[in-house]
XYZ file of C-alpha atoms in Angstrom:
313
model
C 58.426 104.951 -3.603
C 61.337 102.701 -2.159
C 63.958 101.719 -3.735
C 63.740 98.172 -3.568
C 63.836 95.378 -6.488
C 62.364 91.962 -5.813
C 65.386 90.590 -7.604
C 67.974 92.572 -5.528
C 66.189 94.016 -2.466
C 67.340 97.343 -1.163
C 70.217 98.787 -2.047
C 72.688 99.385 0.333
C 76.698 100.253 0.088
C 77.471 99.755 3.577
C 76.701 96.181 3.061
C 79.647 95.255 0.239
C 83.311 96.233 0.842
C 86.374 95.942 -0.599
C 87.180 92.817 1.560
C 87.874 88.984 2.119
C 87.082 85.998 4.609
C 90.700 86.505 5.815
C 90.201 90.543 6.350
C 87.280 89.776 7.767
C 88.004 87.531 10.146
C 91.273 89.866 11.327
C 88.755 91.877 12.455
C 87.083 89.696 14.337
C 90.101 88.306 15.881
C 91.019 92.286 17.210
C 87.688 92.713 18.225
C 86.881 89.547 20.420
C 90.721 88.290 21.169
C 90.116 85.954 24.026
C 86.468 85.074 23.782
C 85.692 81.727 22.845
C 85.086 81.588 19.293
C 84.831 77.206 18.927
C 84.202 74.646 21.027
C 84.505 71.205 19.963
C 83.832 68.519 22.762
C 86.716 69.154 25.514
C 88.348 71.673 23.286
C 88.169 75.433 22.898
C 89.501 78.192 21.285
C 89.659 81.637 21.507
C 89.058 84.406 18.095
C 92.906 85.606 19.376
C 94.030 81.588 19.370
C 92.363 80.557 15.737
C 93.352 83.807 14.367
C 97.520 82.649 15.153
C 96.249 79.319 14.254
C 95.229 79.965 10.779
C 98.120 82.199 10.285
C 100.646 78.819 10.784
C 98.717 77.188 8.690
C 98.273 80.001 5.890
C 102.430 80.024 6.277
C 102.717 76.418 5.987
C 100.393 76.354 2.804
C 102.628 79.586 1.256
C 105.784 77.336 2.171
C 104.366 74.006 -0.368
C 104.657 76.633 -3.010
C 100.746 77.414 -3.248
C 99.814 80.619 -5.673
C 96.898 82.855 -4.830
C 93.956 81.502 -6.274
C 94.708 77.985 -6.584
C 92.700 75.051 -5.180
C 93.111 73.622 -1.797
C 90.510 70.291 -0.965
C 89.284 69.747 2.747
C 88.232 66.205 3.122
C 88.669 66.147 7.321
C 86.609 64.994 10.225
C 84.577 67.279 12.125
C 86.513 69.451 14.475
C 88.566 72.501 15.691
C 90.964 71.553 12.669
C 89.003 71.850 9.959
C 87.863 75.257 10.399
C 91.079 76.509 11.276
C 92.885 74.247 8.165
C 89.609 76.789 6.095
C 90.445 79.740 7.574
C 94.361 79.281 6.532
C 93.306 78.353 3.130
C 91.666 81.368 2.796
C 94.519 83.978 4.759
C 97.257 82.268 2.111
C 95.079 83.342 -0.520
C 94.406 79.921 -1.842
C 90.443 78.307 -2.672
C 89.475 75.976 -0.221
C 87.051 73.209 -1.923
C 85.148 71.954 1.085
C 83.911 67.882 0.854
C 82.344 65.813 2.919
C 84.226 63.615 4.920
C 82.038 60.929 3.975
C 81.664 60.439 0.462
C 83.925 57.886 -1.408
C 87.827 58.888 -2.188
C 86.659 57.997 -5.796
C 84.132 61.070 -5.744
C 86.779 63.416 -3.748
C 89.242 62.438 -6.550
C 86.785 63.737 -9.009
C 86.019 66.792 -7.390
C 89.617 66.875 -6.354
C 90.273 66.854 -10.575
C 87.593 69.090 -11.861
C 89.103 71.980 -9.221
C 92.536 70.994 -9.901
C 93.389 71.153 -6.754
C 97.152 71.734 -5.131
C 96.662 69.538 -2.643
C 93.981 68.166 -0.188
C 94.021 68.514 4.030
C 92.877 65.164 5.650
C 93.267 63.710 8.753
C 93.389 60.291 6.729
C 95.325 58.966 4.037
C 92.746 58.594 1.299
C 94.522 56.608 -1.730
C 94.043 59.511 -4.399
C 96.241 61.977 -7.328
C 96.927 64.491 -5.201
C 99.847 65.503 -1.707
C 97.640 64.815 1.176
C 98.709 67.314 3.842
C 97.830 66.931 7.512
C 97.006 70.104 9.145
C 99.822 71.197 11.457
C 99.042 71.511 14.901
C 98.685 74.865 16.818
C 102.024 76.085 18.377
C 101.377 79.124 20.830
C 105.148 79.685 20.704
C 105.490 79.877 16.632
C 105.014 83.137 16.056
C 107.992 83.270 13.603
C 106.444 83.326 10.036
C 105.614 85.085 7.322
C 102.007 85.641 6.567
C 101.032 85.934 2.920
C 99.792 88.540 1.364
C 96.132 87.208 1.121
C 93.427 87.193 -1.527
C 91.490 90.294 -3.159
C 87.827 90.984 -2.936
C 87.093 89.245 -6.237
C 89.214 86.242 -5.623
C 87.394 83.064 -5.368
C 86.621 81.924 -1.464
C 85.542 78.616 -2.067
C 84.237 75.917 -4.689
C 81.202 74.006 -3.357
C 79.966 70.752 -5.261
C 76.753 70.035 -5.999
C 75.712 66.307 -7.568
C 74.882 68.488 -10.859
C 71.283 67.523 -12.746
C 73.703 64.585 -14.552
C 75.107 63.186 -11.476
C 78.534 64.352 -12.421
C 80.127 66.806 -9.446
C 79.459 70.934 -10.935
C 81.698 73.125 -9.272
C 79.962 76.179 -7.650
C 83.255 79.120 -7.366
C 81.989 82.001 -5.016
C 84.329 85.495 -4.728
C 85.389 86.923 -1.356
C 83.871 89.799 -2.072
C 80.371 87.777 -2.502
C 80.635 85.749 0.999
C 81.490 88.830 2.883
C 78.382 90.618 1.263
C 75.638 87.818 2.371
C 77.384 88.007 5.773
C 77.036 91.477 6.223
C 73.493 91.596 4.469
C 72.400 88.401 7.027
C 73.803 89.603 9.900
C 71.975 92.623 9.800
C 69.127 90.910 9.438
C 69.507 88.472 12.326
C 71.269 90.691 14.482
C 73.580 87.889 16.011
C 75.288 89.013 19.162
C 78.712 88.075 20.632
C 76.800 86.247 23.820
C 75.021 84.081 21.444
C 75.898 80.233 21.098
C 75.468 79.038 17.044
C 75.246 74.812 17.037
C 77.303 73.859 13.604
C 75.895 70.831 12.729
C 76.095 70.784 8.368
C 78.346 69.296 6.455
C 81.117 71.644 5.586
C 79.828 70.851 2.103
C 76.627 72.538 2.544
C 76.285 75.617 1.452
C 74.630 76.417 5.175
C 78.321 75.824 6.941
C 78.511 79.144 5.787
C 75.990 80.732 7.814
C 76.583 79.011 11.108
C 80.175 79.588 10.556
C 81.395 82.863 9.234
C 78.530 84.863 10.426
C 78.728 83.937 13.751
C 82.556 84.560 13.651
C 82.011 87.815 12.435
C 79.420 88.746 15.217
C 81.651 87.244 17.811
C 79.554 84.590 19.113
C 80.389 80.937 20.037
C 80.334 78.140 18.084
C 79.731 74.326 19.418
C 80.670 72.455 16.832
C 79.047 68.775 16.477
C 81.144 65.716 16.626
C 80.055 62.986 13.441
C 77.408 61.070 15.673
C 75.947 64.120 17.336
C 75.199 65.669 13.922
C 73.616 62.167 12.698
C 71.571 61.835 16.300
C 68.056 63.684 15.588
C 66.380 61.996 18.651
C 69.654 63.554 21.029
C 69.886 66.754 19.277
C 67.330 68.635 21.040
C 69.000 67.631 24.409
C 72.474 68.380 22.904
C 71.174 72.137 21.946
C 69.606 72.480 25.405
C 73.202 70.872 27.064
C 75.327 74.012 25.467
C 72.812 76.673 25.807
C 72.474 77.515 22.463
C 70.518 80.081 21.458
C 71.026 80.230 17.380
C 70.046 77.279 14.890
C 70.285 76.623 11.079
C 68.315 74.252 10.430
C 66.300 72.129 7.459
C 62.403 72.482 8.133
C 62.595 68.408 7.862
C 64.573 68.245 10.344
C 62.700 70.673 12.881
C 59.557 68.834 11.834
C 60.751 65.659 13.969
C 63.188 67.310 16.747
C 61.159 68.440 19.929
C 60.575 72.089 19.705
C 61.241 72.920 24.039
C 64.808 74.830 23.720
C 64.503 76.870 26.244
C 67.114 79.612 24.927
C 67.288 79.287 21.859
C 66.142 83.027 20.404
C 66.879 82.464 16.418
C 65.844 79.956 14.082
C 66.559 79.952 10.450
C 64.894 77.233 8.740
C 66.160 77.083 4.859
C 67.559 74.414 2.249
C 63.941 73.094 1.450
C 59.902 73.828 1.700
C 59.012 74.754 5.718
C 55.668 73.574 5.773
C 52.857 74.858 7.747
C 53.137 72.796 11.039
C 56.805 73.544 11.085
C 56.598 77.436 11.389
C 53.480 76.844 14.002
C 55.582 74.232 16.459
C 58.989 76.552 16.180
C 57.844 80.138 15.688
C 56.777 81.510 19.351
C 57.054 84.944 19.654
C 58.342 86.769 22.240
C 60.532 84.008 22.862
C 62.666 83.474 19.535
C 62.342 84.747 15.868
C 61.914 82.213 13.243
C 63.085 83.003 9.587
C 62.656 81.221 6.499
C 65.015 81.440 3.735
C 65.758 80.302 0.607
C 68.465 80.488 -1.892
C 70.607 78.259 -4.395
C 74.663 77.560 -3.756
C 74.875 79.988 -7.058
C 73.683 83.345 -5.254
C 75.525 82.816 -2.227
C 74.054 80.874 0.303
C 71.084 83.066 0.337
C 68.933 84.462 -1.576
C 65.537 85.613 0.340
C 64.637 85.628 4.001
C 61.975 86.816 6.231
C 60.634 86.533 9.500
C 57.454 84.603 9.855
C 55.045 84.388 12.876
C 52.587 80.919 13.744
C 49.517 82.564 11.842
């Protein structure tokens, strides 16, 4: 008999380690140095470039007097800044608390509150109860800091929000050691590789960021990251995905139900976040030519939950 669980799946050790984002990506960073990790319009950067990046900005973070495992809010545009701004958070040992750049500053204040957060990263100067710090730019010649000490495996990562069954923001905190776990468990079952090209298109307050960010910077691969109106632009995405190659998307079935399906290289597809209907998995799964997954899973177990590979029939 295996031993599987339909509540847990197989068991498997080499899957959860004593580790964290910031570990995690240090590996990455020694592993793929000068490959292109992001791309965001014009701009690039390399896993060796993001990795001294983050560092500045995980020094600049332990400078304001930030302890490990307090609350750092993200309210920034799209962009090469915002991931690295994440990635610092988490190397400085800090919880980043991701929100959409959109909402209201009376909702980020809210959230802002209920996480008591240290402080919030912004490329704006919302009017709210908390320092507002920019995030510093990269410096290729700072190389002059100290780098914290980091956060343990059962530190928390990140806080996501949710609108809550009452309408009032509920915190979601998720451990290191939990986020590394669903990226090792996914990754092995996608099997992303370091030529593929990941379009980041959710909000960084969806729990799906995650997938189309960390595990593709643990695999090595390439992310283009959407500007604000190519994210919004369903009638352009298709041409946008075929325009920078891509060749991995996380996607909502509702969404894939109205894009047009002809991506030439696109190989993965991992429809999640709601029902995929019928006609979906028919249009979008062609074997031979991609894999198409469907999985499911609230922000409480970590992204994801369930996943499998489905064929048109």
């Amino acid at each position: 008999m295996l031993s599987t669980s339909i509540l847990t799946g197989p068991h498997n050790p080499d899957l959860l380690k004593e580790e964290s984002l910031a570990s995690l990506y240090r590996a990455s960073a020694l592993k793929f140095g000068d490959k292109t990790a992001l791309i965001f319009g014009p701009r690039q950067l390399s896993y060796k470039e993001l990795d001294l990046w983050s560092d500045q900005i995980a020094a600049y973070i332990a400078g304001k007097g930030v302890s490990r495992g307090q609350a750092i809010g993200v309210w920034h545009s799209r962009g090469l800044q915002l991931h690295a701004a994440i990635l610092g958070i988490c190397k400085a040992g800090a919880t980043y608390v991701p929100v959409d750049r959109e909402i209201p500053e009376e909702r980020l204040q809210v959230i802002l509150d209920e996480a008591q957060a240290a402080a919030c990263f912004s490329d704006s100067t919302p009017d709210i109860n908390a320092p507002v710090w920019q995030v510093p730019s990269y410096n290729t010649d700072n190389t002059s800091f100290v780098t914290p000490d980091g956060p343990e495996p059962d530190d928390i990562a990140y806080i996501l929000y949710t609108s809550g069954s009452t309408g009032k923001p509920k915190g979601i905190p998720i451990s290191h050691r939990n986020i590394c776990h669903l990226i090792r468990s996914e990754q092995q079952v996608l099997g992303l590789r370091e030529t593929d090209r990941v379009y980041q298109g959710f909000s960084v307050s969806f729990d799906m960021w995650c997938e189309e960010t960390w595990i593709s910077l643990h695999a090595g691969a390439t992310i283009i990251v959407a500007d604000a109106t190519t994210a919004k632009s369903i009638d352009e995405l298709a041409d946008v995905l075929r325009r920078n190659q891509i060749t991995v998307l996380h996607a909502v079935p509702s969404l894939l139900a109205v894009m047009d399906d002809d991506i030439p290289l696109l190989r993965i597809i991992n429809a999640g976040g709601e029902a995929c209907t019928a006609a979906v998995l028919k249009r979008w799964s062609k074997p031979g030519k991609n894999v198409f997954y469907n999985s499911y899973g609230p922000t409480e177990t970590t992204v994801t939950a369930t996943m499998i590979a489905l064929g048109p029939d």
